[in-house]
């Protein structure tokens, strides 16, 4: 059953013309993470590699392709967690770097802190030799078009917000049975400057504990925060539920208690995994035993050999 | 049993000459929160009032009296949560305002977001008409002395960090049985610029849910985050443990799993409360049935009439 990596490309409503790119993007990311694991890399190496690929892919709301805040700027959040030590690293509202997840990992590895925000995060990136990139290089025509549409006088921000692509993330178990998670996002379309969502908030955007498993979440950030979604799923698993049942229970609780939709990828330390969502769609892919699994709509589950081109 | 408010002034090692100020400060804050509750105010009104008093008191590490970051500046975090709706508001790394907890409440009440950070939080404060205060007005001689001592070439930052005053906070239940929490901090002495600790992170610095209770935490922030301490206590209470037993179980878990010390104040919706800590000291006070309870060392529990001057 080990190793395994499971990736999501965000819960929401993916426009038809973008569906193919989403599915191939998460499949490529899962494959990249799996190659790391098969090469003896740790689950942390694998989730950072998978999420880095999604950040570099302009089809997703993380890194290049991030949604814009109300001022038309990119501010990104990211989070990583190691299930063996419970060590974590996060950045919030960080600007002008290509790969926030790699920076979150450096916060974990190179500082005594768990989270750095805004200008302080950027200064830390500089001190680590991470190249600054122009904000323009993170902005796609699509994200600018959506931002313009949303600041138009006749825009309905709630409607525009609903159902669009969310946060990306990954969970993995390596051959040592160590679990890890990584989550990365451009946040919420037309958010206020400095808005921090669920992603960099431990237990909300993700959680990893070798005693129970690992989770990465996506969806309506403020709802995910209210129920501390990732930690909730692992509590259910500690009480004996499977990764799939615990994911469904927690998503149902979030819907009934705070009317929020979302999706998750979940693993337990033995390699059982789930990709579940209450939103209309979630692009997801998993790699295990040289097989690639993927889907987009509820109930979809395709498989193919990991070596076969998607 | 209702209403009740419980306040903490931070877990750690309080120097002898500061003990009296700590105890009288938390007692005054508990009394102020209790007056709000007796006047028909909500638990949210009460915790914000209690924590505002602690922020305005230079003896505590929140608002005026905050510890300084490595550059000698004040950056503050605060969090509030309403147990009825699970609504939350937080600010992180905010500068130049006197009362971060009041700003966190405005994030909850006036935005669709749950957290604003750094410059974005400051701009929001300005838009709400909150007066900007000079950073100097938040810095005490004591905090500057400690900062200087810590940047000295022969300083032992770990030793200097250990056991000093932490975060402040409060929990309350109003006469309607609604629970709430508020937590506020200047963070960790000589922290990096932009460091965000447990306080503004939902489930870590606090959590409130009418179905189980409310918690505000203090102590080693990175350890509190790793175990999502406040949410953990409420999970234990959901499984049938009392406020006191759940607080002790979770603090013991944090010590054994990640070697972290801290303290908490906890209430359940019926008004049972606890003030527990694994650190050497925690200044705490509670007000219930016109009686003021307070203590500083493990096992201490003094009582007096609420009207009696402390």
Tab-separated table of N, CA, C and O in Angstrom, chain B residues 116-214:
chain	number	residue	atom	x	y	z
B	116	UNK	N	-7.276	39.211	9.221
B	116	UNK	CA	-6.526	40.188	8.421
B	116	UNK	C	-5.143	40.342	9.046
B	116	UNK	O	-5.005	40.352	10.269
B	117	UNK	N	-4.125	40.486	8.190
B	117	UNK	CA	-2.757	40.514	8.702
B	117	UNK	C	-2.033	41.804	8.331
B	117	UNK	O	-2.355	42.438	7.303
B	118	UNK	N	-1.077	42.193	9.208
B	118	UNK	CA	-0.068	43.204	8.922
B	118	UNK	C	-0.674	44.499	8.370
B	118	UNK	O	-1.605	45.049	8.952
B	119	UNK	N	-0.146	44.982	7.251
B	119	UNK	CA	-0.566	46.265	6.681
B	119	UNK	C	-2.059	46.261	6.339
B	119	UNK	O	-2.742	47.271	6.519
B	120	UNK	N	-2.577	45.137	5.866
B	120	UNK	CA	-4.003	45.037	5.540
B	120	UNK	C	-4.876	45.229	6.774
B	120	UNK	O	-5.926	45.874	6.718
B	121	UNK	N	-4.426	44.685	7.898
B	121	UNK	CA	-5.158	44.850	9.156
B	121	UNK	C	-5.137	46.312	9.592
B	121	UNK	O	-6.143	46.852	10.073
B	122	UNK	N	-3.999	46.958	9.393
B	122	UNK	CA	-3.864	48.355	9.801
B	122	UNK	C	-4.756	49.259	8.939
B	122	UNK	O	-5.402	50.179	9.440
B	123	UNK	N	-4.798	48.955	7.637
B	123	UNK	CA	-5.675	49.731	6.750
B	123	UNK	C	-7.132	49.557	7.133
B	123	UNK	O	-7.927	50.499	7.088
B	124	UNK	N	-7.489	48.330	7.511
B	124	UNK	CA	-8.864	48.071	7.939
B	124	UNK	C	-9.171	48.885	9.208
B	124	UNK	O	-10.245	49.496	9.317
B	125	UNK	N	-8.227	48.899	10.144
B	125	UNK	CA	-8.416	49.682	11.374
B	125	UNK	C	-8.693	51.145	11.030
B	125	UNK	O	-9.615	51.775	11.571
B	126	UNK	N	-7.897	51.678	10.102
B	126	UNK	CA	-8.064	53.068	9.686
B	126	UNK	C	-9.460	53.279	9.107
B	126	UNK	O	-10.150	54.243	9.433
B	127	UNK	N	-9.898	52.335	8.263
B	127	UNK	CA	-11.211	52.476	7.613
B	127	UNK	C	-12.350	52.404	8.626
B	127	UNK	O	-13.445	52.896	8.374
B	128	UNK	N	-12.084	51.793	9.780
B	128	UNK	CA	-13.102	51.694	10.839
B	128	UNK	C	-13.009	52.873	11.810
B	128	UNK	O	-13.722	52.909	12.814
B	129	UNK	N	-12.080	53.791	11.538
B	129	UNK	CA	-11.957	54.970	12.399
B	129	UNK	C	-11.206	54.725	13.695
B	129	UNK	O	-11.302	55.524	14.634
B	130	UNK	N	-10.469	53.625	13.765
B	130	UNK	CA	-9.698	53.336	14.976
B	130	UNK	C	-8.440	54.203	14.977
B	130	UNK	O	-7.690	54.193	14.001
B	131	UNK	N	-8.217	54.953	16.051
B	131	UNK	CA	-7.064	55.853	16.033
B	131	UNK	C	-5.742	55.096	15.994
B	131	UNK	O	-5.585	54.069	16.652
B	132	UNK	N	-4.819	55.615	15.186
B	132	UNK	CA	-3.478	55.067	15.157
B	132	UNK	C	-2.718	55.629	16.361
B	132	UNK	O	-2.880	56.798	16.680
B	133	UNK	N	-1.951	54.780	17.024
B	133	UNK	CA	-1.159	55.279	18.158
B	133	UNK	C	0.321	55.108	17.820
B	133	UNK	O	0.681	54.194	17.072
B	134	UNK	N	1.174	55.994	18.332
B	134	UNK	CA	2.607	55.814	18.059
B	134	UNK	C	3.095	54.516	18.699
B	134	UNK	O	2.664	54.169	19.803
B	135	UNK	N	3.954	53.796	17.983
B	135	UNK	CA	4.463	52.530	18.524
B	135	UNK	C	5.074	52.721	19.913
B	135	UNK	O	4.921	51.883	20.789
B	136	UNK	N	5.722	53.866	20.108
B	136	UNK	CA	6.344	54.159	21.413
B	136	UNK	C	5.363	54.038	22.575
B	136	UNK	O	5.739	53.646	23.681
B	137	UNK	N	4.092	54.361	22.296
B	137	UNK	CA	3.104	54.350	23.385
B	137	UNK	C	2.765	52.932	23.829
B	137	UNK	O	2.148	52.727	24.872
B	138	UNK	N	3.166	51.942	23.036
B	138	UNK	CA	2.897	50.541	23.397
B	138	UNK	C	4.109	49.893	24.076
B	138	UNK	O	4.024	48.764	24.557
B	139	UNK	N	5.232	50.612	24.080
B	139	UNK	CA	6.487	50.032	24.578
B	139	UNK	C	6.766	50.513	25.992
B	139	UNK	O	6.761	51.716	26.253
B	140	UNK	N	7.006	49.568	26.889
B	140	UNK	CA	7.345	49.929	28.270
B	140	UNK	C	8.863	49.866	28.455
B	140	UNK	O	9.575	49.254	27.646
B	141	UNK	N	9.339	50.478	29.526
B	141	UNK	CA	10.776	50.398	29.832
B	141	UNK	C	11.194	48.948	30.018
B	141	UNK	O	12.291	48.541	29.623
B	142	UNK	N	10.310	48.182	30.644
B	142	UNK	CA	10.606	46.779	30.924
B	142	UNK	C	10.767	45.977	29.628
B	142	UNK	O	11.705	45.194	29.480
B	143	UNK	N	9.859	46.187	28.670
B	143	UNK	CA	9.951	45.406	27.425
B	143	UNK	C	11.188	45.814	26.631
B	143	UNK	O	11.849	44.980	26.020
B	144	UNK	N	11.552	47.110	26.694
B	144	UNK	CA	12.748	47.542	25.987
B	144	UNK	C	14.009	46.980	26.648
B	144	UNK	O	14.952	46.550	25.968
B	145	UNK	N	13.993	46.935	27.972
B	145	UNK	CA	15.136	46.380	28.714
B	145	UNK	C	15.320	44.896	28.345
B	145	UNK	O	16.440	44.429	28.067
B	146	UNK	N	14.229	44.153	28.298
B	146	UNK	CA	14.334	42.729	27.982
B	146	UNK	C	14.822	42.517	26.543
B	146	UNK	O	15.582	41.610	26.260
B	147	UNK	N	14.331	43.352	25.637
B	147	UNK	CA	14.750	43.263	24.233
B	147	UNK	C	16.253	43.503	24.113
B	147	UNK	O	16.968	42.737	23.476
B	148	UNK	N	16.742	44.565	24.800
B	148	UNK	CA	18.178	44.894	24.763
B	148	UNK	C	19.005	43.733	25.280
B	148	UNK	O	20.038	43.376	24.710
B	149	UNK	N	18.522	43.153	26.388
B	149	UNK	CA	19.233	42.042	27.027
B	149	UNK	C	19.334	40.858	26.065
B	149	UNK	O	20.328	40.141	26.036
B	150	UNK	N	18.301	40.705	25.263
B	150	UNK	CA	18.246	39.547	24.372
B	150	UNK	C	19.048	39.709	23.098
B	150	UNK	O	19.390	38.715	22.463
B	151	UNK	N	19.300	40.956	22.701
B	151	UNK	CA	20.116	41.116	21.498
B	151	UNK	C	21.588	41.272	21.857
B	151	UNK	O	22.431	41.365	20.985
B	152	UNK	N	21.895	41.288	23.158
B	152	UNK	CA	23.294	41.369	23.594
B	152	UNK	C	24.040	40.135	23.088
B	152	UNK	O	23.458	39.043	22.992
B	153	UNK	N	25.343	40.299	22.758
B	153	UNK	CA	26.092	39.179	22.171
B	153	UNK	C	26.134	37.941	23.076
B	153	UNK	O	26.180	36.826	22.586
B	154	UNK	N	26.080	38.143	24.413
B	154	UNK	CA	26.188	36.992	25.320
B	154	UNK	C	24.823	36.486	25.774
B	154	UNK	O	24.721	35.724	26.729
B	155	UNK	N	23.761	36.918	25.108
B	155	UNK	CA	22.415	36.520	25.544
B	155	UNK	C	22.160	35.051	25.225
B	155	UNK	O	22.688	34.506	24.250
B	156	UNK	N	21.374	34.431	26.074
B	156	UNK	CA	20.886	33.080	25.800
B	156	UNK	C	19.396	33.199	25.508
B	156	UNK	O	18.579	33.221	26.420
B	157	UNK	N	19.058	33.304	24.217
B	157	UNK	CA	17.664	33.625	23.874
B	157	UNK	C	16.680	32.577	24.391
B	157	UNK	O	15.586	32.914	24.815
B	158	UNK	N	17.097	31.322	24.392
B	158	UNK	CA	16.172	30.282	24.852
B	158	UNK	C	15.872	30.481	26.328
B	158	UNK	O	14.725	30.477	26.766
B	159	UNK	N	16.925	30.732	27.111
B	159	UNK	CA	16.741	30.939	28.541
B	159	UNK	C	15.913	32.192	28.805
B	159	UNK	O	15.028	32.196	29.667
B	160	UNK	N	16.195	33.253	28.069
B	160	UNK	CA	15.460	34.499	28.274
B	160	UNK	C	13.987	34.322	27.921
B	160	UNK	O	13.113	34.926	28.515
B	161	UNK	N	13.740	33.476	26.922
B	161	UNK	CA	12.378	33.273	26.445
B	161	UNK	C	11.554	32.481	27.456
B	161	UNK	O	10.386	32.762	27.692
B	162	UNK	N	12.201	31.460	27.998
B	162	UNK	CA	11.488	30.503	28.837
B	162	UNK	C	10.840	31.206	30.017
B	162	UNK	O	11.451	32.001	30.710
B	163	UNK	N	9.626	30.855	30.239
B	163	UNK	CA	9.024	31.177	31.513
B	163	UNK	C	8.650	32.625	31.720
B	163	UNK	O	8.285	33.015	32.819
B	164	UNK	N	8.729	33.439	30.721
B	164	UNK	CA	8.288	34.815	30.918
B	164	UNK	C	6.800	34.935	30.607
B	164	UNK	O	6.173	33.998	30.148
B	165	UNK	N	6.279	36.094	30.886
B	165	UNK	CA	4.843	36.300	30.723
B	165	UNK	C	4.369	36.050	29.303
B	165	UNK	O	5.019	36.464	28.355
B	166	UNK	N	3.224	35.419	29.175
B	166	UNK	CA	2.687	35.110	27.850
B	166	UNK	C	1.460	35.927	27.533
B	166	UNK	O	1.172	36.958	28.138
B	167	UNK	N	0.802	35.418	26.556
B	167	UNK	CA	-0.464	35.870	26.017
B	167	UNK	C	-1.534	36.029	27.107
B	167	UNK	O	-1.513	35.305	28.074
B	168	UNK	N	-2.476	36.951	26.892
B	168	UNK	CA	-3.613	37.084	27.810
B	168	UNK	C	-4.905	36.647	27.116
B	168	UNK	O	-4.959	36.599	25.887
B	169	UNK	N	-5.920	36.345	27.917
B	169	UNK	CA	-7.172	35.930	27.293
B	169	UNK	C	-8.294	35.762	28.294
B	169	UNK	O	-8.096	35.884	29.514
B	170	UNK	N	-9.479	35.504	27.767
B	170	UNK	CA	-10.661	35.340	28.607
B	170	UNK	C	-11.679	34.440	27.918
B	170	UNK	O	-11.723	34.378	26.685
B	171	UNK	N	-12.464	33.747	28.729
B	171	UNK	CA	-13.633	33.011	28.244
B	171	UNK	C	-14.816	33.415	29.120
B	171	UNK	O	-14.629	33.838	30.262
B	172	UNK	N	-16.023	33.297	28.575
B	172	UNK	CA	-17.204	33.669	29.352
B	172	UNK	C	-18.417	32.897	28.867
B	172	UNK	O	-18.444	32.408	27.728
B	173	UNK	N	-19.394	32.764	29.753
B	173	UNK	CA	-20.733	32.284	29.395
B	173	UNK	C	-21.705	33.346	29.893
B	173	UNK	O	-21.629	33.750	31.057
B	174	UNK	N	-22.587	33.820	29.018
B	174	UNK	CA	-23.556	34.821	29.464
B	174	UNK	C	-24.832	34.141	29.954
B	174	UNK	O	-24.929	32.908	29.980
B	175	UNK	N	-25.802	34.939	30.385
B	175	UNK	CA	-26.993	34.347	31.003
B	175	UNK	C	-27.857	33.597	29.994
B	175	UNK	O	-28.715	32.801	30.375
B	176	UNK	N	-27.605	33.798	28.696
B	176	UNK	CA	-28.287	33.016	27.657
B	176	UNK	C	-27.591	31.667	27.421
B	176	UNK	O	-28.039	30.879	26.587
B	177	UNK	N	-26.441	31.450	28.063
B	177	UNK	CA	-25.691	30.206	27.825
B	177	UNK	C	-24.798	30.248	26.600
B	177	UNK	O	-24.293	29.214	26.154
B	178	UNK	N	-24.587	31.451	26.051
B	178	UNK	CA	-23.683	31.587	24.897
B	178	UNK	C	-22.244	31.741	25.408
B	178	UNK	O	-21.989	32.549	26.311
B	179	UNK	N	-21.327	30.958	24.828
B	179	UNK	CA	-19.921	31.023	25.233
B	179	UNK	C	-19.139	31.862	24.223
B	179	UNK	O	-19.525	31.974	23.052
B	180	UNK	N	-18.022	32.439	24.683
B	180	UNK	CA	-17.145	33.202	23.797
B	180	UNK	C	-15.738	33.193	24.368
B	180	UNK	O	-15.542	32.923	25.554
B	181	UNK	N	-14.764	33.468	23.495
B	181	UNK	CA	-13.385	33.602	23.961
B	181	UNK	C	-12.717	34.776	23.263
B	181	UNK	O	-13.132	35.189	22.178
B	182	UNK	N	-11.673	35.302	23.901
B	182	UNK	CA	-10.821	36.331	23.293
B	182	UNK	C	-9.404	36.107	23.792
B	182	UNK	O	-9.208	35.768	24.967
B	183	UNK	N	-8.430	36.290	22.895
B	183	UNK	CA	-7.026	36.094	23.241
B	183	UNK	C	-6.219	37.196	22.558
B	183	UNK	O	-6.535	37.578	21.431
B	184	UNK	N	-5.197	37.705	23.231
B	184	UNK	CA	-4.416	38.820	22.675
B	184	UNK	C	-2.968	38.718	23.129
B	184	UNK	O	-2.705	38.321	24.264
B	185	UNK	N	-2.040	39.094	22.253
B	185	UNK	CA	-0.624	38.921	22.603
B	185	UNK	C	0.299	39.835	21.808
B	185	UNK	O	-0.028	40.224	20.678
B	186	UNK	N	1.431	40.133	22.412
B	186	UNK	CA	2.542	40.742	21.694
B	186	UNK	C	3.455	39.681	21.117
B	186	UNK	O	4.407	39.984	20.417
B	187	UNK	N	3.152	38.433	21.417
B	187	UNK	CA	3.895	37.312	20.838
B	187	UNK	C	5.101	36.934	21.661
B	187	UNK	O	5.088	37.022	22.889
B	188	UNK	N	6.124	36.541	20.963
B	188	UNK	CA	7.298	35.924	21.567
B	188	UNK	C	8.433	36.953	21.538
B	188	UNK	O	8.643	37.622	20.521
B	189	UNK	N	9.122	37.040	22.648
B	189	UNK	CA	10.233	37.991	22.779
B	189	UNK	C	11.251	37.802	21.658
B	189	UNK	O	11.684	36.685	21.385
B	190	UNK	N	11.648	38.923	21.015
B	190	UNK	CA	12.680	38.909	19.975
B	190	UNK	C	12.336	37.990	18.794
B	190	UNK	O	13.219	37.443	18.125
B	191	UNK	N	11.065	37.822	18.552
B	191	UNK	CA	10.597	37.066	17.382
B	191	UNK	C	11.035	37.747	16.094
B	191	UNK	O	11.298	38.949	16.074
B	192	UNK	N	11.070	36.981	15.024
B	192	UNK	CA	11.339	37.551	13.709
B	192	UNK	C	10.188	38.483	13.314
B	192	UNK	O	9.053	38.296	13.751
B	193	UNK	N	10.491	39.448	12.459
B	193	UNK	CA	9.422	40.303	11.943
B	193	UNK	C	8.415	39.434	11.185
B	193	UNK	O	8.804	38.554	10.414
B	194	UNK	N	7.141	39.643	11.451
B	194	UNK	CA	6.107	38.886	10.743
B	194	UNK	C	5.803	37.528	11.341
B	194	UNK	O	4.980	36.793	10.800
B	195	UNK	N	6.448	37.188	12.478
B	195	UNK	CA	6.118	35.897	13.110
B	195	UNK	C	4.682	35.919	13.624
B	195	UNK	O	4.274	36.841	14.322
B	196	UNK	N	3.911	34.902	13.245
B	196	UNK	CA	2.550	34.749	13.740
B	196	UNK	C	2.528	33.511	14.630
B	196	UNK	O	2.995	32.443	14.224
B	197	UNK	N	2.011	33.656	15.826
B	197	UNK	CA	1.963	32.537	16.764
B	197	UNK	C	0.613	31.863	16.780
B	197	UNK	O	-0.141	31.903	15.805
B	198	UNK	N	0.310	31.237	17.911
B	198	UNK	CA	-0.920	30.465	18.022
B	198	UNK	C	-2.158	31.338	18.182
B	198	UNK	O	-3.265	30.933	17.802
B	199	UNK	N	-1.987	32.527	18.758
B	199	UNK	CA	-3.147	33.329	19.174
B	199	UNK	C	-4.193	33.534	18.078
B	199	UNK	O	-5.375	33.249	18.294
B	200	UNK	N	-3.811	34.023	16.869
B	200	UNK	CA	-4.849	34.313	15.876
B	200	UNK	C	-5.269	33.094	15.074
B	200	UNK	O	-6.056	33.209	14.129
B	201	UNK	N	-4.744	31.944	15.438
B	201	UNK	CA	-4.985	30.721	14.684
B	201	UNK	C	-6.132	29.964	15.358
B	201	UNK	O	-5.981	29.460	16.482
B	202	UNK	N	-7.268	29.896	14.703
B	202	UNK	CA	-8.478	29.309	15.296
B	202	UNK	C	-8.225	27.872	15.748
B	202	UNK	O	-7.622	27.089	15.025
B	203	UNK	N	-8.663	27.565	16.960
B	203	UNK	CA	-8.433	26.221	17.505
B	203	UNK	C	-7.159	26.150	18.318
B	203	UNK	O	-6.993	25.229	19.116
B	204	UNK	N	-6.224	27.080	18.082
B	204	UNK	CA	-4.939	27.093	18.807
B	204	UNK	C	-5.026	28.094	19.955
B	204	UNK	O	-5.023	27.714	21.121
B	205	UNK	N	-5.123	29.388	19.623
B	205	UNK	CA	-5.211	30.423	20.644
B	205	UNK	C	-6.556	30.446	21.349
B	205	UNK	O	-6.669	30.986	22.455
B	206	UNK	N	-7.561	29.867	20.752
B	206	UNK	CA	-8.875	29.808	21.382
B	206	UNK	C	-9.876	29.097	20.501
B	206	UNK	O	-9.622	28.873	19.303
B	207	UNK	N	-10.986	28.716	21.112
B	207	UNK	CA	-12.102	28.152	20.364
B	207	UNK	C	-13.338	28.289	21.241
B	207	UNK	O	-13.241	28.275	22.472
B	208	UNK	N	-14.499	28.451	20.613
B	208	UNK	CA	-15.752	28.590	21.363
B	208	UNK	C	-16.866	27.935	20.574
B	208	UNK	O	-17.022	28.198	19.382
B	209	UNK	N	-17.616	27.067	21.251
B	209	UNK	CA	-18.710	26.339	20.604
B	209	UNK	C	-19.770	26.067	21.670
B	209	UNK	O	-19.481	25.406	22.667
B	210	UNK	N	-20.978	26.590	21.455
B	210	UNK	CA	-22.039	26.403	22.451
B	210	UNK	C	-22.326	24.942	22.760
B	210	UNK	O	-22.879	24.626	23.801
B	211	UNK	N	-21.952	24.038	21.852
B	211	UNK	CA	-22.192	22.611	22.092
B	211	UNK	C	-21.207	21.998	23.084
B	211	UNK	O	-21.431	20.899	23.570
B	212	UNK	N	-20.087	22.679	23.337
B	212	UNK	CA	-19.097	22.080	24.245
B	212	UNK	C	-18.517	23.077	25.249
B	212	UNK	O	-18.434	22.781	26.446
B	213	UNK	N	-18.118	24.265	24.803
B	213	UNK	CA	-17.550	25.244	25.722
B	213	UNK	C	-16.629	26.215	25.023
B	213	UNK	O	-16.694	26.377	23.798
B	214	UNK	N	-15.776	26.869	25.801
B	214	UNK	CA	-14.837	27.846	25.240
B	214	UNK	C	-13.514	27.750	25.979
B	214	UNK	O	-13.472	27.432	27.164
